[in-house]
Short mmCIF file of C-alpha atoms in Angstrom, two decimals:
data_model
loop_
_atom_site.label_atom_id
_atom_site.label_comp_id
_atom_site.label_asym_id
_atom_site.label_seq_id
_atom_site.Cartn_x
_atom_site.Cartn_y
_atom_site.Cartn_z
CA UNK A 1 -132.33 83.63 -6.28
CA UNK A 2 -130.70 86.22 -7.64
CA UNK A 3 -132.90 89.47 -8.53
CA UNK A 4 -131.78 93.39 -8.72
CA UNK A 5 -133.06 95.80 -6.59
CA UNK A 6 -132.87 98.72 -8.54
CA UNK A 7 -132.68 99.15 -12.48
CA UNK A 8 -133.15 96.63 -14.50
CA UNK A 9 -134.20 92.98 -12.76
CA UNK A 10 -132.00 90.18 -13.68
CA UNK A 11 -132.20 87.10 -14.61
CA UNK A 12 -133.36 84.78 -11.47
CA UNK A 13 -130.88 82.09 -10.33
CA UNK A 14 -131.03 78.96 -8.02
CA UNK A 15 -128.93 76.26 -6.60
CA UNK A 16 -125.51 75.57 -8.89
CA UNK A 17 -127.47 75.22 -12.12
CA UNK A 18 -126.25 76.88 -15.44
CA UNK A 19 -129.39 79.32 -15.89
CA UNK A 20 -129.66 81.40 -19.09
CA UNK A 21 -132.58 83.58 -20.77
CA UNK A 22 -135.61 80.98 -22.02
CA UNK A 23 -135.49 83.43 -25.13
CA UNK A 24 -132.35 82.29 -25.85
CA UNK A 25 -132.96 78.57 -25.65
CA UNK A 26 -135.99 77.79 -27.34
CA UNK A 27 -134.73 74.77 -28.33
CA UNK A 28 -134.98 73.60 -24.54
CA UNK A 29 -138.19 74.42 -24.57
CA UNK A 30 -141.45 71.88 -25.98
CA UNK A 31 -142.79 73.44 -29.31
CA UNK A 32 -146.29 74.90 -27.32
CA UNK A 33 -143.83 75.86 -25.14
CA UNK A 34 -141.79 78.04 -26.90
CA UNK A 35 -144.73 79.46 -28.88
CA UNK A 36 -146.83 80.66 -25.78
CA UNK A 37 -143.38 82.14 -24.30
CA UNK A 38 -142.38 84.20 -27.33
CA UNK A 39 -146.05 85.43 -27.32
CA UNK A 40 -145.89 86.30 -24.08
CA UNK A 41 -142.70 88.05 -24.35
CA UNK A 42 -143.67 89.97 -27.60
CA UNK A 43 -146.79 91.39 -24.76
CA UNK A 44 -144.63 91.62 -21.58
CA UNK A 45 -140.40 92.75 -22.07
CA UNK A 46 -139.78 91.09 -18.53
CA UNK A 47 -140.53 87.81 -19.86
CA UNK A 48 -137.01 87.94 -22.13
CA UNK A 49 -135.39 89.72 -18.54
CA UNK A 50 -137.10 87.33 -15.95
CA UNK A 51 -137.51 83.56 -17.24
CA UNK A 52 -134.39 81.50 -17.08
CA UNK A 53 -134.28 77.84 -18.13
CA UNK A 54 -131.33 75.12 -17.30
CA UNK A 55 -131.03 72.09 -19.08
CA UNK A 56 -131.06 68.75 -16.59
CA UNK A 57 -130.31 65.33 -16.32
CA UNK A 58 -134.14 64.07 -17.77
CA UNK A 59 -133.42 61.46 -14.81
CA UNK A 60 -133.59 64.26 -12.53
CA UNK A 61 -136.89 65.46 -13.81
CA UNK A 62 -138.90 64.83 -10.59
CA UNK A 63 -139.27 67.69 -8.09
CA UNK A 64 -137.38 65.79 -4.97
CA UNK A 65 -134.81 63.74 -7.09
CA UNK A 66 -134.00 67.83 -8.67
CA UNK A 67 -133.85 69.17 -5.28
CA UNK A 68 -131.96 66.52 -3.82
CA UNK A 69 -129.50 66.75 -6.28
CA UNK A 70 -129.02 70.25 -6.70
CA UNK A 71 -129.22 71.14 -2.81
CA UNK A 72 -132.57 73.49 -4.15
CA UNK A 73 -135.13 74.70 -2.06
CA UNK A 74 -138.71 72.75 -2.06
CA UNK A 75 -140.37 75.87 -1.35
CA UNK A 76 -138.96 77.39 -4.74
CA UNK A 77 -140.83 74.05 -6.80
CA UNK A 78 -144.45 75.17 -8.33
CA UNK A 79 -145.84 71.27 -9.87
CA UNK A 80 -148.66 71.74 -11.87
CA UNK A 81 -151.04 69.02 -12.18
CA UNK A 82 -153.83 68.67 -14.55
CA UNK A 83 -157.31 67.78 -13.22
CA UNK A 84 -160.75 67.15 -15.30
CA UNK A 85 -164.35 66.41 -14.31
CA UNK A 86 -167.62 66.36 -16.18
CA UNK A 87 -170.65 68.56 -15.85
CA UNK A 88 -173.25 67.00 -18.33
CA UNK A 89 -171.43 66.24 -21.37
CA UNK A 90 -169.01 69.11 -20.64
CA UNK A 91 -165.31 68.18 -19.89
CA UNK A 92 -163.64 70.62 -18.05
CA UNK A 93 -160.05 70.75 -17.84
CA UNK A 94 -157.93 73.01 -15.60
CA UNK A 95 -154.01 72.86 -14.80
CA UNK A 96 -153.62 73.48 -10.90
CA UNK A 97 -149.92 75.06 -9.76
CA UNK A 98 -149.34 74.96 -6.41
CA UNK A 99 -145.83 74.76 -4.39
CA UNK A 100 -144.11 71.56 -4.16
CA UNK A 101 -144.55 72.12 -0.25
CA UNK A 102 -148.22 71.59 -0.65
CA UNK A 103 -150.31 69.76 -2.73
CA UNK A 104 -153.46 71.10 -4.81
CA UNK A 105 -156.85 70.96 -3.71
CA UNK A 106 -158.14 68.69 -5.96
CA UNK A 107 -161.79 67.31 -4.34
CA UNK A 108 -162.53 70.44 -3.13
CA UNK A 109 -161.24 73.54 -4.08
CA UNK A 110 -160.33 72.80 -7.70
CA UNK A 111 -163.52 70.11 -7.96
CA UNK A 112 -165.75 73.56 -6.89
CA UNK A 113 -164.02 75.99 -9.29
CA UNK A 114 -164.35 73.87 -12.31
CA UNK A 115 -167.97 73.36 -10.85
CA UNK A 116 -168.54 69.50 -10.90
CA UNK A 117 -169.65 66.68 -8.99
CA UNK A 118 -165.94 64.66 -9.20
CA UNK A 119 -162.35 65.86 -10.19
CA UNK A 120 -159.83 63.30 -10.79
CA UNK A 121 -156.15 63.72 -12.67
CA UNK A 122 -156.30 63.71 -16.29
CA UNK A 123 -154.54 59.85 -17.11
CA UNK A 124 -151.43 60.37 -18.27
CA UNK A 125 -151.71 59.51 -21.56
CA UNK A 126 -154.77 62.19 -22.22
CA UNK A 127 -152.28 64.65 -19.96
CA UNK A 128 -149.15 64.06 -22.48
CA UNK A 129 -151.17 63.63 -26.13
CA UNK A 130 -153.23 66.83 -25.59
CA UNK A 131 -150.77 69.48 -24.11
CA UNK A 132 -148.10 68.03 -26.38
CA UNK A 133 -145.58 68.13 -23.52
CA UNK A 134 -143.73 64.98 -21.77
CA UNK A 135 -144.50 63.71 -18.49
CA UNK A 136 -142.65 65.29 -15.53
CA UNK A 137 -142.46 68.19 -17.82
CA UNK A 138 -146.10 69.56 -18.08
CA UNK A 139 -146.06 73.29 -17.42
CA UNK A 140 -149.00 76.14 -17.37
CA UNK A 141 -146.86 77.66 -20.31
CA UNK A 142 -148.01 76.45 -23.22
CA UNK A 143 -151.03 74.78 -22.51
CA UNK A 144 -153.96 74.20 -24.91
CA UNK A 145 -156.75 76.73 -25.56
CA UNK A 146 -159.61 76.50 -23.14
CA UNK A 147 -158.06 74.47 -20.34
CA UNK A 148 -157.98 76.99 -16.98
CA UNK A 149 -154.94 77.81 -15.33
CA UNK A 150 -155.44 77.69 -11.94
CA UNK A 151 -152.30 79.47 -9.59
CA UNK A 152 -152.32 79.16 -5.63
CA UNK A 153 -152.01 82.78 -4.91
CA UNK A 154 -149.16 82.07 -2.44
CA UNK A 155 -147.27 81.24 -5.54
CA UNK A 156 -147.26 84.92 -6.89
CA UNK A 157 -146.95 86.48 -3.29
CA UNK A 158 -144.53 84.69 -1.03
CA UNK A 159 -141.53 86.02 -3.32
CA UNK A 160 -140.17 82.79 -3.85
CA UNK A 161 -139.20 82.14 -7.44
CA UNK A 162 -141.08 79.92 -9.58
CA UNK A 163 -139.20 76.17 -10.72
CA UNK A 164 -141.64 75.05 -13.11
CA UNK A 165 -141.60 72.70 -16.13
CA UNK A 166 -140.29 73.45 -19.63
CA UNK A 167 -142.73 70.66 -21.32
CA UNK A 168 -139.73 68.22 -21.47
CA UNK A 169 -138.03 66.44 -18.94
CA UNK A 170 -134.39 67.72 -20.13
CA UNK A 171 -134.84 71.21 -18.69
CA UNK A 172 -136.57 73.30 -15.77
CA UNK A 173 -137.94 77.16 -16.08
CA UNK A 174 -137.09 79.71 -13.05
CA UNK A 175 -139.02 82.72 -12.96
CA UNK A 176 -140.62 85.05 -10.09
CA UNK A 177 -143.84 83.94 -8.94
CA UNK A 178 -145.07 87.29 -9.49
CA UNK A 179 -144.55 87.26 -12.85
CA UNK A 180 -145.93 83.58 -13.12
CA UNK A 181 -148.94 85.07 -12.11
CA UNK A 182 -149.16 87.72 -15.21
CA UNK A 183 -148.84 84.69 -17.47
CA UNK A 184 -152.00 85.23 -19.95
CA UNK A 185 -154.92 83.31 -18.72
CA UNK A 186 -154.07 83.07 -15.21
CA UNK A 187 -156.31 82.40 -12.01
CA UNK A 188 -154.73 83.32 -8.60
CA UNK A 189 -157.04 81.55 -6.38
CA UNK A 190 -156.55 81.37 -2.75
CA UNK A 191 -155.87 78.41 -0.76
CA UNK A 192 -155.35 75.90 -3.98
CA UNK A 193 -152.78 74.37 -2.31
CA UNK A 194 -152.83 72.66 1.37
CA UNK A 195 -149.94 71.77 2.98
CA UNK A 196 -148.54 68.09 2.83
CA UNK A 197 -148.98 65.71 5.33
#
């Protein structure tokens, strides 16, 4: 990744991908996508600096086929997954990042923060229809109103960047985790993610 010391940061880099500012290429973006990004960068200037996006073979969507493609890091991939579970008649929804390295928490940690008795992934149907994003594309940017955003901590401090979705299969966001973790309505919650084996 590239990333300037002093001055002015620059726009992260990885692998042999064509990166350019997301600000630039809305149109790579899904529509809740590019809404919550422009709001976010209208609040925060590093946003227009910081977040890069590359458009992709859609084929190559998935976090291994990407990496194995592109020779990129695993350690750099943040998947977000969507979980729900019921307290009463309450649905709660919450989108948990974690590293591609590990996987997220989900019957413990993330099934005791959204306090209820079972957390399952929301079907894939629900997951596409709702956030308005495709599948293998679903990103915390962008995400509806009231659903939590749940970030393994590691994710903002390991200073890794942050490959994430772009709400369509066609392209990939870069950005430091750090800044991932500034993203309105983030949670950094420790030990979300456990490792994979």
């Amino acid at each position: 990744m590239s990333q300037g010391t002093n001055g002015p940061a620059t726009l992260p880099t990885l692998g042999d991908l064509a990166w350019v500012p997301a600000a630039d290429r809305l149109d790579l973006l899904a529509p809740p996508v590019a809404q919550a990004l422009a709001r976010w960068a209208a609040q925060d200037p590093r946003v227009a600096e910081q977040v890069a996006v590359v458009e992709i073979d859609p084929d190559l969507a998935d976090t291994a086929t990407l990496n194995a493609a592109h020779d990129l890091p695993p350690v750099a991939s943040a998947n977000c997954v969507l979980v729900a579970g019921r307290r009463g008649g309450d649905e709660r929804i919450a989108a948990a990042v974690v590293r591609a390295t590990t996987r997220a928490d989900v019957n413990s940690r993330v099934r005791s923060l959204l306090d209820v008795r079972k957390a399952s992934f929301l079907p894939t149907d629900r997951a596409v229809a709702e956030s308005g994003m495709e599948y293998g594309g679903i990103t915390p940017v962008g995400l509806p109103e009231g659903w939590r955003v749940l970030l393994d901590a590691r994710v903002a401090t390991d200073g890794e960047p942050a490959l994430i979705g772009s709400g369509l299969r066609r392209s990939k966001l870069l950005l430091p985790g750090a800044l991932l973790a500034r993203l309105p309505g983030v949670e950094l919650i420790e030990g979300l993610g456990v490792p994979v084996g």
